[in-house]
Tab-separated table of C-alpha atoms in Angstrom:
chain	number	residue	atom	x	y	z
A	1	UNK	CA	-71.825	-26.303	8.948
A	2	UNK	CA	-69.412	-28.427	10.825
A	3	UNK	CA	-68.243	-30.090	7.677
A	4	UNK	CA	-67.756	-26.579	6.026
A	5	UNK	CA	-65.855	-25.446	9.083
A	6	UNK	CA	-63.531	-28.383	9.040
A	7	UNK	CA	-62.956	-28.087	5.231
A	8	UNK	CA	-62.144	-24.391	5.740
A	9	UNK	CA	-59.724	-25.198	8.433
A	10	UNK	CA	-58.043	-27.814	6.288
A	11	UNK	CA	-57.717	-25.338	3.457
A	12	UNK	CA	-56.187	-22.792	5.691
A	13	UNK	CA	-53.665	-25.293	6.963
A	14	UNK	CA	-52.727	-26.209	3.354
A	15	UNK	CA	-52.399	-22.483	2.542
A	16	UNK	CA	-50.160	-21.898	5.557
A	17	UNK	CA	-48.040	-24.850	4.791
A	18	UNK	CA	-47.651	-23.737	1.204
A	19	UNK	CA	-46.591	-20.218	2.279
A	20	UNK	CA	-44.064	-21.676	4.697
A	21	UNK	CA	-42.772	-23.857	1.970
A	22	UNK	CA	-42.307	-20.861	-0.329
A	23	UNK	CA	-40.485	-18.984	2.362
A	24	UNK	CA	-38.190	-21.922	3.110
A	25	UNK	CA	-37.429	-22.395	-0.641
A	26	UNK	CA	-36.806	-18.659	-0.947
A	27	UNK	CA	-34.260	-18.785	1.908
A	28	UNK	CA	-32.548	-21.853	0.436
A	29	UNK	CA	-32.359	-20.142	-2.934
A	30	UNK	CA	-30.936	-17.019	-1.357
A	31	UNK	CA	-28.138	-18.980	0.438
A	32	UNK	CA	-27.443	-21.207	-2.629
A	33	UNK	CA	-23.859	-21.517	-3.550
A	34	UNK	CA	-22.342	-21.806	-7.097
A	35	UNK	CA	-19.031	-23.604	-7.437
A	36	UNK	CA	-16.123	-21.533	-8.857
A	37	UNK	CA	-12.896	-23.404	-8.208
A	38	UNK	CA	-11.079	-26.045	-6.244
A	39	UNK	CA	-7.598	-25.658	-4.829
A	40	UNK	CA	-6.434	-28.795	-3.183
A	41	UNK	CA	-9.210	-29.672	-0.764
A	42	UNK	CA	-10.272	-26.134	-0.559
A	43	UNK	CA	-13.598	-25.307	-2.437
A	44	UNK	CA	-14.393	-21.823	-3.586
A	45	UNK	CA	-17.897	-20.737	-4.397
A	46	UNK	CA	-20.005	-17.555	-4.772
A	47	UNK	CA	-23.081	-16.912	-2.654
A	48	UNK	CA	-25.857	-14.323	-3.003
A	49	UNK	CA	-26.218	-12.551	0.291
A	50	UNK	CA	-29.325	-10.870	1.823
A	51	UNK	CA	-28.145	-7.435	0.691
A	52	UNK	CA	-27.767	-8.794	-2.906
A	53	UNK	CA	-24.012	-8.940	-2.964
A	54	UNK	CA	-22.310	-11.904	-4.780
A	55	UNK	CA	-19.735	-12.819	-2.194
A	56	UNK	CA	-16.700	-15.162	-2.520
A	57	UNK	CA	-16.891	-17.968	0.113
A	58	UNK	CA	-15.022	-21.170	0.802
A	59	UNK	CA	-15.525	-24.492	2.299
A	60	UNK	CA	-13.652	-27.816	2.765
A	61	UNK	CA	-10.290	-28.434	4.286
A	62	UNK	CA	-8.182	-25.398	3.307
A	63	UNK	CA	-4.688	-26.295	4.154
A	64	UNK	CA	-1.274	-25.941	2.624
A	65	UNK	CA	-2.211	-28.359	-0.182
A	66	UNK	CA	-3.748	-25.332	-1.973
A	67	UNK	CA	-0.735	-24.138	-3.956
A	68	UNK	CA	0.165	-22.414	-7.242
A	69	UNK	CA	-2.307	-20.410	-9.302
A	70	UNK	CA	-5.855	-19.684	-7.899
A	71	UNK	CA	-8.048	-18.207	-10.660
A	72	UNK	CA	-11.371	-16.544	-9.406
A	73	UNK	CA	-11.753	-14.181	-12.298
A	74	UNK	CA	-14.926	-13.290	-14.319
A	75	UNK	CA	-17.303	-14.588	-11.688
A	76	UNK	CA	-19.338	-11.403	-11.138
A	77	UNK	CA	-18.153	-11.078	-7.538
A	78	UNK	CA	-19.005	-7.991	-5.703
A	79	UNK	CA	-17.656	-8.904	-2.239
A	80	UNK	CA	-15.009	-11.053	-0.572
A	81	UNK	CA	-15.933	-12.756	2.675
A	82	UNK	CA	-13.618	-12.087	5.540
A	83	UNK	CA	-11.002	-14.807	6.069
A	84	UNK	CA	-11.598	-16.420	2.701
A	85	UNK	CA	-7.789	-16.667	2.001
A	86	UNK	CA	-6.720	-17.463	5.673
A	87	UNK	CA	-4.099	-20.250	5.824
A	88	UNK	CA	-3.369	-20.352	2.061
A	89	UNK	CA	0.349	-19.990	2.410
A	90	UNK	CA	1.047	-22.017	-0.784
A	91	UNK	CA	-0.711	-19.859	-3.227
A	92	UNK	CA	1.701	-17.963	-5.515
A	93	UNK	CA	-0.716	-16.410	-8.029
A	94	UNK	CA	-4.160	-15.050	-7.264
A	95	UNK	CA	-6.401	-13.893	-10.135
A	96	UNK	CA	-9.520	-11.802	-9.162
A	97	UNK	CA	-9.646	-9.802	-12.393
A	98	UNK	CA	-12.759	-8.981	-14.314
A	99	UNK	CA	-15.255	-9.067	-11.370
A	100	UNK	CA	-17.316	-6.283	-9.855
A	101	UNK	CA	-15.505	-5.743	-6.636
A	102	UNK	CA	-15.859	-2.227	-5.274
A	103	UNK	CA	-13.842	-2.763	-2.057
A	104	UNK	CA	-11.385	-5.102	-0.405
A	105	UNK	CA	-11.517	-6.198	3.206
A	106	UNK	CA	-8.745	-4.906	5.415
A	107	UNK	CA	-5.908	-7.354	5.536
A	108	UNK	CA	-7.559	-9.839	3.256
A	109	UNK	CA	-4.450	-11.135	1.695
A	110	UNK	CA	-2.432	-11.270	4.893
A	111	UNK	CA	-2.072	-15.042	5.006
A	112	UNK	CA	-0.871	-15.423	1.324
A	113	UNK	CA	2.886	-15.484	2.423
A	114	UNK	CA	4.096	-17.018	-0.837
A	115	UNK	CA	2.058	-14.809	-3.180
A	116	UNK	CA	4.055	-13.519	-6.161
A	117	UNK	CA	1.396	-12.244	-8.595
A	118	UNK	CA	-1.787	-10.443	-7.726
A	119	UNK	CA	-4.375	-9.639	-10.425
A	120	UNK	CA	-7.151	-7.125	-9.440
A	121	UNK	CA	-7.602	-5.327	-12.763
A	122	UNK	CA	-10.982	-4.602	-14.295
A	123	UNK	CA	-13.064	-4.319	-11.191
A	124	UNK	CA	-14.690	-1.383	-9.599
A	125	UNK	CA	-12.506	-0.781	-6.650
A	126	UNK	CA	-12.796	2.743	-5.289
A	127	UNK	CA	-10.279	2.739	-2.511
A	128	UNK	CA	-7.515	0.614	-0.956
A	129	UNK	CA	-7.299	-0.132	2.824
A	130	UNK	CA	-3.975	0.999	4.059
A	131	UNK	CA	-3.006	-2.568	5.163
A	132	UNK	CA	-4.434	-4.477	2.173
A	133	UNK	CA	-0.954	-5.536	1.050
A	134	UNK	CA	0.577	-5.887	4.526
A	135	UNK	CA	3.065	-8.724	4.892
A	136	UNK	CA	3.206	-9.608	1.234
A	137	UNK	CA	6.975	-9.477	1.014
A	138	UNK	CA	7.256	-11.939	-1.885
A	139	UNK	CA	4.843	-10.104	-4.218
A	140	UNK	CA	6.483	-9.299	-7.579
A	141	UNK	CA	3.691	-7.965	-9.659
A	142	UNK	CA	0.333	-6.191	-8.818
A	143	UNK	CA	-2.239	-5.258	-11.450
A	144	UNK	CA	-4.848	-2.666	-10.392
A	145	UNK	CA	-5.715	-1.146	-13.775
A	146	UNK	CA	-9.238	-0.583	-14.808
A	147	UNK	CA	-10.656	0.252	-11.417
A	148	UNK	CA	-11.771	3.673	-10.011
A	149	UNK	CA	-9.044	4.489	-7.506
A	150	UNK	CA	-8.874	8.268	-6.858
A	151	UNK	CA	-6.101	8.108	-4.224
A	152	UNK	CA	-3.336	5.973	-2.959
A	153	UNK	CA	-3.042	5.807	0.798
A	154	UNK	CA	0.533	6.751	2.079
A	155	UNK	CA	2.503	3.531	2.735
A	156	UNK	CA	-0.055	1.211	1.142
A	157	UNK	CA	2.878	-0.529	-0.780
A	158	UNK	CA	5.316	-0.195	1.990
A	159	UNK	CA	5.727	-4.115	2.662
A	160	UNK	CA	6.140	-4.793	-1.090
A	161	UNK	CA	10.005	-4.744	-1.138
A	162	UNK	CA	10.243	-7.376	-3.930
A	163	UNK	CA	7.663	-5.724	-6.218
A	164	UNK	CA	8.954	-5.018	-9.802
A	165	UNK	CA	5.776	-4.192	-11.623
A	166	UNK	CA	2.829	-2.067	-10.656
A	167	UNK	CA	-0.025	-1.318	-12.998
A	168	UNK	CA	-2.503	1.397	-12.020
A	169	UNK	CA	-3.604	2.513	-15.479
A	170	UNK	CA	-7.181	3.435	-16.293
A	171	UNK	CA	-8.213	4.695	-12.739
A	172	UNK	CA	-9.328	8.118	-11.424
A	173	UNK	CA	-6.081	9.255	-9.779
A	174	UNK	CA	-5.582	13.013	-9.727
A	175	UNK	CA	-2.422	13.266	-7.564
A	176	UNK	CA	0.480	11.309	-6.184
A	177	UNK	CA	1.200	12.260	-2.563
A	178	UNK	CA	4.246	11.863	-0.404
A	179	UNK	CA	4.595	8.147	0.479
A	180	UNK	CA	2.346	6.903	-2.267
A	181	UNK	CA	5.150	4.531	-3.450
A	182	UNK	CA	7.183	4.226	-0.257
A	183	UNK	CA	9.012	0.916	0.087
A	184	UNK	CA	9.169	0.114	-3.693
A	185	UNK	CA	12.949	0.136	-4.013
A	186	UNK	CA	12.975	-2.598	-6.621
A	187	UNK	CA	10.113	-1.321	-8.789
A	188	UNK	CA	11.138	-1.220	-12.385
A	189	UNK	CA	7.763	-0.664	-14.170
A	190	UNK	CA	5.073	1.780	-12.989
A	191	UNK	CA	2.089	2.151	-15.355
A	192	UNK	CA	-0.083	5.152	-14.673
A	193	UNK	CA	-1.516	5.959	-18.133
A	194	UNK	CA	-5.170	6.992	-18.571
A	195	UNK	CA	-5.580	8.738	-15.122
A	196	UNK	CA	-6.111	12.380	-14.585
A	197	UNK	CA	-2.967	13.235	-12.578
A	198	UNK	CA	-2.266	16.880	-12.242
A	199	UNK	CA	-0.083	16.981	-9.103
A	200	UNK	CA	2.852	14.888	-8.190
A	201	UNK	CA	4.699	15.504	-4.943
A	202	UNK	CA	8.439	15.429	-5.276
A	203	UNK	CA	8.962	12.738	-2.605
A	204	UNK	CA	6.226	10.533	-4.178
A	205	UNK	CA	8.845	9.224	-6.625
A	206	UNK	CA	11.994	9.695	-4.614
A	207	UNK	CA	12.433	6.049	-3.705
A	208	UNK	CA	11.909	4.667	-7.134
A	209	UNK	CA	15.500	4.251	-8.022
A	210	UNK	CA	15.159	1.068	-10.068
A	211	UNK	CA	12.772	2.682	-12.715
A	212	UNK	CA	13.767	2.894	-16.305
A	213	UNK	CA	12.527	5.466	-18.875
A	214	UNK	CA	9.808	4.283	-21.276
A	215	UNK	CA	7.539	7.182	-22.202
A	216	UNK	CA	6.687	10.499	-20.653
A	217	UNK	CA	3.918	13.005	-21.360
A	218	UNK	CA	6.101	15.766	-19.860
A	219	UNK	CA	9.727	15.831	-19.207
A	220	UNK	CA	11.055	15.394	-15.645
A	221	UNK	CA	12.786	18.324	-13.964
A	222	UNK	CA	16.574	17.929	-14.556
A	223	UNK	CA	17.108	18.623	-10.809
A	224	UNK	CA	14.977	15.652	-9.770
A	225	UNK	CA	16.708	13.432	-7.206
A	226	UNK	CA	15.747	10.333	-9.144
A	227	UNK	CA	18.642	8.288	-10.300
A	228	UNK	CA	19.006	6.334	-12.472
A	229	UNK	CA	16.313	7.321	-15.048
A	230	UNK	CA	12.550	7.061	-14.487
A	231	UNK	CA	9.980	4.800	-15.988
A	232	UNK	CA	6.815	6.819	-15.519
A	233	UNK	CA	3.984	6.040	-17.951
A	234	UNK	CA	1.579	9.003	-17.739
A	235	UNK	CA	0.553	9.114	-21.458
A	236	UNK	CA	-2.814	10.821	-22.255
A	237	UNK	CA	-3.092	12.710	-19.034
A	238	UNK	CA	-4.101	16.337	-19.710
A	239	UNK	CA	-2.391	19.066	-17.644
A	240	UNK	CA	-0.048	16.802	-15.841
A	241	UNK	CA	2.780	18.528	-14.008
A	242	UNK	CA	5.552	17.800	-11.612
A	243	UNK	CA	5.661	19.854	-8.452
A	244	UNK	CA	8.624	20.298	-6.180
A	245	UNK	CA	6.879	21.454	-3.163
A	246	UNK	CA	4.084	20.100	-1.042
A	247	UNK	CA	0.562	19.771	-2.569
C-alpha cells in the first residue's frame, strides 16, 4: 500500500510538472515576437497580445541613427504599441500600408519630426484622433485610401502646412465639415473618389487655394470663394452636392 501511495504521489507530481510546463510554454508562445525590420540599432517586431491583437513593438537602441525609409507594411498588424516611434527624428518615410490597423494611438507620430511621407492606405482605420498628425510640419504626402473613415475631425490636418498630396479615396466619408482641411494651404492634390459624400460645407474647402482642377463629378458653384481652380476628385459618388450653408 505504501509503495502504491508513493507511486501515486510521484505520478501526481509528474502531472503537475507537465501542466506547469504547458502553461509556461503557452505564455512564452503568446509573448513570442516575430522580427519585421531593423532601422539602425532599432529592431521592430510584431507580438501577439493576450487580447489576440498583433501589435507593433520595438527593442534595441532606438536613436537618431534610424533614418530614411521605414517599411512596416504587409505584416498583419492590428495595433501599434504606444511610444513605438518615440525618438525617431531621422525617419523621413513611414510605410504602414496593407496591415489590419483599425485605430491609431493619439499622437503616435509626434516624434517623427523629419517625416515627409506617410503611407496608411489599405488598413481598416475607422477614425482619426484629432492630434494624430500633430507637429508633423515637414509632411508632404499622406495616403489614407482604402480604410473605413466616416468623418474627418475638425483641424486634424492643421499642423500639415507643407502637405501637397492627401489621398482619402475608398473610405466611407459622407460629408466634409467646416475645418476638415484647415491648415492645408499648399495642398495641390486631394483625392476623395469612391466615398459616399453628399454634403460639403462651403468653408471645408475655403483654404485650399493651391488646388488644381483634375476631374469633378459635379461642377463647382461659380460663386465659390476658391481661387485659383480646384482639384477635387469625387468621381463615382452618387448624389454628391456642394452646399453653401452649414450642414
